[in-house]
Short mmCIF file of C-alpha atoms in Angstrom, two decimals:
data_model
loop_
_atom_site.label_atom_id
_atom_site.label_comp_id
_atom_site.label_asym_id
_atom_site.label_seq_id
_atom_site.Cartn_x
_atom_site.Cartn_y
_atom_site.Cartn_z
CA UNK A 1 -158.94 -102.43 112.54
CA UNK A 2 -158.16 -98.46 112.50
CA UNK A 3 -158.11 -97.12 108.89
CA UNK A 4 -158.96 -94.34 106.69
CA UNK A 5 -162.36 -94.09 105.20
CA UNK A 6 -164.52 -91.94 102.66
CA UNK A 7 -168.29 -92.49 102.79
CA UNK A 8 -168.49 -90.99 99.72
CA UNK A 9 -166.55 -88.65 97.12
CA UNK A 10 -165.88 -86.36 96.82
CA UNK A 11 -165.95 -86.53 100.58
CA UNK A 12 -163.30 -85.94 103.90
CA UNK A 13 -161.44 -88.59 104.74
CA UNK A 14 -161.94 -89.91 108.41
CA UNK A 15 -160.37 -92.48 110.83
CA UNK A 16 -163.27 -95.44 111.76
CA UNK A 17 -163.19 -98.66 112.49
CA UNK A 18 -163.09 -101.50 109.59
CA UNK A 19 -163.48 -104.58 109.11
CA UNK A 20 -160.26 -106.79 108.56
CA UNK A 21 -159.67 -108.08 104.69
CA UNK A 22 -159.66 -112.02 104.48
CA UNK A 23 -156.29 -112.14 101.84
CA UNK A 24 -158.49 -114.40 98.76
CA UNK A 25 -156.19 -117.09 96.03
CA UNK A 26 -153.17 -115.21 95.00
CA UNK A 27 -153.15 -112.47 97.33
CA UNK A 28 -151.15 -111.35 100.47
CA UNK A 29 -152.48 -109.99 103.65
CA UNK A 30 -149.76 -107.04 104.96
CA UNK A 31 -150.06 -105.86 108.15
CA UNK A 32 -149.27 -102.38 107.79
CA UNK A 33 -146.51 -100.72 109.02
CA UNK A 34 -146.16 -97.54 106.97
CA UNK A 35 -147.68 -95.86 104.02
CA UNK A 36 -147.85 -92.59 102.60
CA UNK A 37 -150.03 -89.94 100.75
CA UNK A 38 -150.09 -89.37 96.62
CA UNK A 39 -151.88 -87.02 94.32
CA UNK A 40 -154.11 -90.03 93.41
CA UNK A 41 -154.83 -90.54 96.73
CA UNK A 42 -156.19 -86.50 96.62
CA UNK A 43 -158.05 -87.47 93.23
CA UNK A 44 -159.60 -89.71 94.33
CA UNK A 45 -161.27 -87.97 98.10
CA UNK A 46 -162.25 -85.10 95.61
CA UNK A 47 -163.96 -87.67 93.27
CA UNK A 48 -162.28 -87.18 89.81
CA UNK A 49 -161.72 -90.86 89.58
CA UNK A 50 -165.79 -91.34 89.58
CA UNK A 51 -166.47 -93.34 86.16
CA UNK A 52 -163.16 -93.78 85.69
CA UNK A 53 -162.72 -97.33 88.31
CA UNK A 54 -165.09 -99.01 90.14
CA UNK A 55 -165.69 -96.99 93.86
CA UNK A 56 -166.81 -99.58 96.76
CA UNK A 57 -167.43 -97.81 100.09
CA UNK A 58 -166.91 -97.19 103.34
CA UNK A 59 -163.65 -96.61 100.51
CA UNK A 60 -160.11 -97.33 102.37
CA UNK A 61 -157.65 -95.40 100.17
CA UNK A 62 -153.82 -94.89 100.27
CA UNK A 63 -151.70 -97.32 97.14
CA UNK A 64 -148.30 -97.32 99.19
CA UNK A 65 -147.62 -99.72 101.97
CA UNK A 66 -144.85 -101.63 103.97
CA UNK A 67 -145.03 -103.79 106.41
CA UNK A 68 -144.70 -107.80 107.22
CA UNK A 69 -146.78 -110.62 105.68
CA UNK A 70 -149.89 -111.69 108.44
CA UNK A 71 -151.46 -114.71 106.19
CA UNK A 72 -151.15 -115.83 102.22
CA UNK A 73 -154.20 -116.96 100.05
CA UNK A 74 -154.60 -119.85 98.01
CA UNK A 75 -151.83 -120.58 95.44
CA UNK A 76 -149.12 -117.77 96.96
CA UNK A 77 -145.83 -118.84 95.97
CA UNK A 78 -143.09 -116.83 97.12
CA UNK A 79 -143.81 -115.13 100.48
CA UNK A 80 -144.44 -116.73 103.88
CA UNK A 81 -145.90 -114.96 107.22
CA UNK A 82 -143.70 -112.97 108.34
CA UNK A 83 -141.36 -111.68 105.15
CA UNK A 84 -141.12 -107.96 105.30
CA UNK A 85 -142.60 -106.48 102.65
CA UNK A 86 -143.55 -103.13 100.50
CA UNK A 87 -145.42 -102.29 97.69
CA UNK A 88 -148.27 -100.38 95.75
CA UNK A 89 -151.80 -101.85 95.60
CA UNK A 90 -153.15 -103.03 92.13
CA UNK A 91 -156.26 -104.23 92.43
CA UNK A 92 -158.93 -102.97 89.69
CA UNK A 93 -161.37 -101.78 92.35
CA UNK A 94 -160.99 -98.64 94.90
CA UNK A 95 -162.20 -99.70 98.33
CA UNK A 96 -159.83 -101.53 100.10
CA UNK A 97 -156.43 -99.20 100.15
CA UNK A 98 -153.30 -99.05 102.13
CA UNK A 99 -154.25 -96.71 104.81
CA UNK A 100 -155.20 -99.10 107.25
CA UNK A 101 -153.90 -101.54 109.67
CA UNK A 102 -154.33 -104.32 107.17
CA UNK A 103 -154.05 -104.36 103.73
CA UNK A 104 -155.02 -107.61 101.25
CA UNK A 105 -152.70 -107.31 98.16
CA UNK A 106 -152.29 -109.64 95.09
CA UNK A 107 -148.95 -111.52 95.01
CA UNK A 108 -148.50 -111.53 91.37
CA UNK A 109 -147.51 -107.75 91.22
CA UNK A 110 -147.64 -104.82 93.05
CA UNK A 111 -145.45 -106.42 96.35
CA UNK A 112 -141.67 -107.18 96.73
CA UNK A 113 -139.60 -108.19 99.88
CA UNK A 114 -138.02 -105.09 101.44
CA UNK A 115 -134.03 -105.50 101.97
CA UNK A 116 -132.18 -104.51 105.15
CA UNK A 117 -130.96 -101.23 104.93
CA UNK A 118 -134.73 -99.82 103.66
CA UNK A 119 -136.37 -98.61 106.73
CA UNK A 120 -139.94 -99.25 106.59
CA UNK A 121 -141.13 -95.64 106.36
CA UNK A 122 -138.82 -95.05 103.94
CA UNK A 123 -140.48 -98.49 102.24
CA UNK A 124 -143.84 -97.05 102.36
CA UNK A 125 -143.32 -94.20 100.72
CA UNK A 126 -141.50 -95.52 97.84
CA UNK A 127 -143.51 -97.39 95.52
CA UNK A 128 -145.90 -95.54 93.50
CA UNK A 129 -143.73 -92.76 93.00
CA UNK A 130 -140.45 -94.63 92.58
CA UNK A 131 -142.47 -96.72 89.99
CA UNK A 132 -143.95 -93.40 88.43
CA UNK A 133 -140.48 -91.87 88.49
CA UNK A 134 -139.11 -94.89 87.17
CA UNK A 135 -141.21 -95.93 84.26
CA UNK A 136 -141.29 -92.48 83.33
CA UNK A 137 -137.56 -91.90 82.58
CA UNK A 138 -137.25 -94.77 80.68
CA UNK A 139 -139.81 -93.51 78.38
CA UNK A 140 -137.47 -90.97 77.35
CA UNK A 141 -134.76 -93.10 76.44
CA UNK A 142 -130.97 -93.34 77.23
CA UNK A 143 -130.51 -90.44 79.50
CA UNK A 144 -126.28 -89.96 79.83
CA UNK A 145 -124.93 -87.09 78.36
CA UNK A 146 -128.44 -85.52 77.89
CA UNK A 147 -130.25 -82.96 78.77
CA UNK A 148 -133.22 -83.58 80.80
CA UNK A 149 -135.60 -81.37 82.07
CA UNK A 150 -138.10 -82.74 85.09
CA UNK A 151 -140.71 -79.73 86.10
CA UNK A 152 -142.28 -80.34 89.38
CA UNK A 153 -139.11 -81.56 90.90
CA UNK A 154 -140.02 -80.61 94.59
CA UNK A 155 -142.79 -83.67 94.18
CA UNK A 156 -142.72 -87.22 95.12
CA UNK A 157 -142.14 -88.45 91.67
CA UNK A 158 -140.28 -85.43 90.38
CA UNK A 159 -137.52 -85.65 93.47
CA UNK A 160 -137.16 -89.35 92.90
CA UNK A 161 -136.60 -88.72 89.23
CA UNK A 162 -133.71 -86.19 89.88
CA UNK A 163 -131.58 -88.76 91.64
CA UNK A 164 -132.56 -91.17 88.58
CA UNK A 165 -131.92 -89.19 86.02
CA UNK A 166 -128.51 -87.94 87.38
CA UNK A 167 -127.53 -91.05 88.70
CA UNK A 168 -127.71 -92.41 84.98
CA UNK A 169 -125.55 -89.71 83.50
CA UNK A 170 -128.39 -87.35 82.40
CA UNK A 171 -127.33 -83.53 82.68
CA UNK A 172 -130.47 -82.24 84.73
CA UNK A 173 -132.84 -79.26 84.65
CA UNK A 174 -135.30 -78.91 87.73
CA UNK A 175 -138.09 -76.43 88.16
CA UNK A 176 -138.64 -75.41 91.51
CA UNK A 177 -139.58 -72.15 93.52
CA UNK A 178 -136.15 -70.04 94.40
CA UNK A 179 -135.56 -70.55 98.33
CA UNK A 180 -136.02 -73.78 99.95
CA UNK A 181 -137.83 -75.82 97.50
CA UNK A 182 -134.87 -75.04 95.17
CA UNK A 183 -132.31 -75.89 98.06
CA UNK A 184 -134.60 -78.76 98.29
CA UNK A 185 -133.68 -80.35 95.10
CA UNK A 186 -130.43 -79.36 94.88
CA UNK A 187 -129.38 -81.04 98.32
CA UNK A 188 -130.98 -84.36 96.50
CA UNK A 189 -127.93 -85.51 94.75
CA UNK A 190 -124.23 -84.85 94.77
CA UNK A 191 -124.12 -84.65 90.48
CA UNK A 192 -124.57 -81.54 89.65
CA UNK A 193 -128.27 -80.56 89.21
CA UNK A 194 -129.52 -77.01 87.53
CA UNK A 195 -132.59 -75.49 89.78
CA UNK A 196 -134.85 -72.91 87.34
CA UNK A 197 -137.57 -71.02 88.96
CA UNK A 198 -140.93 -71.93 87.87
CA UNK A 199 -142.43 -68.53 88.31
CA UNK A 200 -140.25 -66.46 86.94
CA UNK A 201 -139.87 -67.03 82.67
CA UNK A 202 -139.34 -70.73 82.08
CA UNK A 203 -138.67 -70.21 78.88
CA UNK A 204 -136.11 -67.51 78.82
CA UNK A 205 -133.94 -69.70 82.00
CA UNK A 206 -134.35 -72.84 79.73
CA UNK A 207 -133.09 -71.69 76.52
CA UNK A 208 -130.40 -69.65 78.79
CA UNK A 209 -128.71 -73.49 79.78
CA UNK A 210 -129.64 -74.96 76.28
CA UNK A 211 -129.97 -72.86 73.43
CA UNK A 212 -130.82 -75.74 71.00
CA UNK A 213 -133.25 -77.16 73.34
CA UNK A 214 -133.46 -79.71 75.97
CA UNK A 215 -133.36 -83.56 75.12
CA UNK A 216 -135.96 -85.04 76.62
CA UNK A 217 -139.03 -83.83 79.41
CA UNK A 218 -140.27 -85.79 82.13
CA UNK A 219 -143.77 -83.26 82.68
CA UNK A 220 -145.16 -83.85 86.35
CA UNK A 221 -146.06 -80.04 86.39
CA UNK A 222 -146.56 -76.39 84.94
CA UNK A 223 -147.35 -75.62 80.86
CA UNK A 224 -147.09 -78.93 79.29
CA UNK A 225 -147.43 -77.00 75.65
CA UNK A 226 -144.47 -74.52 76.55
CA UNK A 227 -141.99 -77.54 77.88
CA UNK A 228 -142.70 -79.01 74.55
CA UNK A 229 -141.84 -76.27 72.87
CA UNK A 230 -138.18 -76.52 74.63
CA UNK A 231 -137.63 -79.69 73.18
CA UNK A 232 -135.08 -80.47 70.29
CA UNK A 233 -136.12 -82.15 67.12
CA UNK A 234 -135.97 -85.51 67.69
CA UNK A 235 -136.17 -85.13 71.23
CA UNK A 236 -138.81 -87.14 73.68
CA UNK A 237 -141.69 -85.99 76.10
CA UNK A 238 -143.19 -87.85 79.06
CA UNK A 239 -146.29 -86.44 80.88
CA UNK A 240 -147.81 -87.85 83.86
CA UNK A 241 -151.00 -85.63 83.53
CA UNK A 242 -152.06 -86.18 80.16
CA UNK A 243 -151.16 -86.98 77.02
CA UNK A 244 -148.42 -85.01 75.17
CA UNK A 245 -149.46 -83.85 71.60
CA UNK A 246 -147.16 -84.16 68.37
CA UNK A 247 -145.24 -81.69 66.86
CA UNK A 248 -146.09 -80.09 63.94
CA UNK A 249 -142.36 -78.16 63.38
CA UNK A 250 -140.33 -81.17 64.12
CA UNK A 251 -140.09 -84.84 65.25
CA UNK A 252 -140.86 -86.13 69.17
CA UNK A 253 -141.50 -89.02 70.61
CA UNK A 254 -144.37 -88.70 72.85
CA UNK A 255 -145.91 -90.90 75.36
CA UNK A 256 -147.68 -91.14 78.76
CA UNK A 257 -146.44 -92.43 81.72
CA UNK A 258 -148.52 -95.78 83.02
CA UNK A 259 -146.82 -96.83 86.12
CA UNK A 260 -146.51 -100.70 86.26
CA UNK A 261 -144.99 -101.37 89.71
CA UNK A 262 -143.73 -104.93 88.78
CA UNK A 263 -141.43 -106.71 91.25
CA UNK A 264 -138.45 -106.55 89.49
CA UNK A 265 -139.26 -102.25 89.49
CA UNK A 266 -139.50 -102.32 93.10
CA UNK A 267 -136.63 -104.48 93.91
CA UNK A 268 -134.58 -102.28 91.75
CA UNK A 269 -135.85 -99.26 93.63
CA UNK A 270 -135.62 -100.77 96.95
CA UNK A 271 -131.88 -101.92 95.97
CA UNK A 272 -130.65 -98.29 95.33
CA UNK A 273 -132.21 -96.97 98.43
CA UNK A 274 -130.58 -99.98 100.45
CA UNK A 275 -127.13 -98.76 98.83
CA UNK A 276 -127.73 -95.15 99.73
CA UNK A 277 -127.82 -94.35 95.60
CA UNK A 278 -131.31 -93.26 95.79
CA UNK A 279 -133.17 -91.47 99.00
CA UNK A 280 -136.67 -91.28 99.63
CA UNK A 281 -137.19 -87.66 100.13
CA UNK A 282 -139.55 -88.38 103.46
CA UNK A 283 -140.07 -84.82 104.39
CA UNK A 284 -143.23 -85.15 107.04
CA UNK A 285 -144.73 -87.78 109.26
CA UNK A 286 -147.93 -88.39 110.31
CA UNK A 287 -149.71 -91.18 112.41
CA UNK A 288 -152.71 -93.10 111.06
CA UNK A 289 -155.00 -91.35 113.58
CA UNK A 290 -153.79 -87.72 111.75
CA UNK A 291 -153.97 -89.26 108.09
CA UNK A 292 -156.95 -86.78 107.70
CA UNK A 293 -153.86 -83.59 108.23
CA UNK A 294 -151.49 -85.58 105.91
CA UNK A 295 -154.10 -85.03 102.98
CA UNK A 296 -154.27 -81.30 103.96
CA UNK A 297 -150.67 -80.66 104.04
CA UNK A 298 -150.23 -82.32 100.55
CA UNK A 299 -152.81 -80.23 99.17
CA UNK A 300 -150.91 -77.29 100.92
CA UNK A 301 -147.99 -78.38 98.49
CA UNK A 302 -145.92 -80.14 101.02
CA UNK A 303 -142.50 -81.25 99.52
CA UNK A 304 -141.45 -84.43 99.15
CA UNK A 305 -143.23 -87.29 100.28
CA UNK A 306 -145.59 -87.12 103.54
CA UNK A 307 -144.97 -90.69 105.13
CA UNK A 308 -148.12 -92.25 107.42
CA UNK A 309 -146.81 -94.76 110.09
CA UNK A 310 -149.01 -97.13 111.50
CA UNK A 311 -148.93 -98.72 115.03
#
């Protein structure tokens, strides 16, 4: 099969030949039909993730996929060749990822059957972030009638989060560059969504909207220590980088955002999409055989999601 590879990291990915994954008891083999590039996927090509999770090479990488169901392992209950399906990859090894023709995934988590109405790029593009996005709202709480501020909004995670966020009542502050990354995040929703520029005084535009302070932050970007300082006694912090450290002037509920994309997450997900509640902001496509420009342009700062199709 055609996938992605890195011979070692940090290292370039390339497009080689592989060797097609036998699907083992409890796991799913998915012929791929789309997937996409994340920030782990960068991470991981520029070797930050060495010591952190086993590394077996020629290393496939890429966590998102769709596509339909080739074979089932040993003791699969619940999908048969054929289903169309999506998901992230969970297994507790890096080696055999998503950007490839084939894909062997466990069935207990990680995979859910895609509904009509989700096209498959669109599929393939949705689960690690959605789940990120996801998880990491619900850290902060009930969210209508609050204010919540989400920096790095022009991101997978962070434009997924908007629609979430305001969808559920929240009153939303986004950071984003002034031009079209703001218009960017503004055109993701019809509720009402503030836009602050990120390089002009955060602060100062912040305290402009909320003068007692914002409710809650979902952190996917920028000074993690300053967007604390923003938020109102009492108030709650979620970082995807790192982290958050208490208070020492006031009470806040900290945490860090684990994704756990369980089936009932990506069902969810997948149901608001089919609905046309939540969009996958899809901004760029590449083919498998250009994967290796897909990681450039995301480390160029693409916005959005950059999907990968495969053939």
């Amino acid at each position: 099969m055609r996938a992605v590879t890195l011979a070692q990291v940090p290292g370039s990915p390339e497009v080689t030949e592989a060797e097609v994954p036998r699907p083992q008891a409890g796991e799913v083999l998915v012929k791929v039909a789309a997937s996409s590039v994340n920030g782990f996927d960068l991470g991981t090509a520029a070797g930050y993730l060495q010591g952190m999770v086993e590394h077996r090479f020629p290393l496939i990488p890429g966590k998102d996929f769709a596509g339909t169901v080739e074979a089932v392992g040993e003791g699969v209950e619940g999908f048969t060749v054929g289903d169309a399906v999506f998901g992230v990859v969970t297994k507790a090894y890096l080696g055999t990822g998503s950007m490839a023709q084939y894909v062997a995934v466990p069935a207990a988590i990680g995979i859910a059957h895609r509904p009509e109405g989700v096209l498959v790029r669109d599929a393939g593009a949705l689960g690690l972030a959605g789940t990120a996005a996801f998880d990491g709202l619900a850290l902060l709480g009930p969210l209508e009638g609050r204010t919540v501020l989400i920096s790095g909004a022009t991101g997978g995670v962070g434009a997924i989060a908007v629609q979430l966020a305001a969808a559920r009542g929240a009153r939303v502050i986004a950071t984003a560059k002034s031009g079209s990354e703001s218009g960017f995040v503004s055109a993701l929703t019809d509720a009402e969504v503030t836009v602050i520029d990120y390089l002009q005084d955060v602060t100062a535009q912040v305290r402009a909207i909320a003068p007692d302070g914002v409710d809650a932050v979902l952190h996917l970007a920028g000074d993690l220590a300053e967007l604390t300082a923003l938020t109102r006694d009492g108030g709650a912090v979620a970082s995807a980088l790192t982290v958050p450290e208490a208070s020492e002037d006031r009470e806040l509920h900290t945490a860090m955002i684990q994704s756990n994309p369980t089936a009932d997450t990506l069902s969810t997900l997948a149901g608001h999409v089919a609905s046309g509640a939540l969009t996958v902001p899809v901004n760029s496509e590449f083919d498998l055989e250009r994967a290796p420009e897909a990681f450039a342009a995301f480390g160029a700062g693409t916005v959005g999601k950059i999907a990968i199709t495969v053939a």
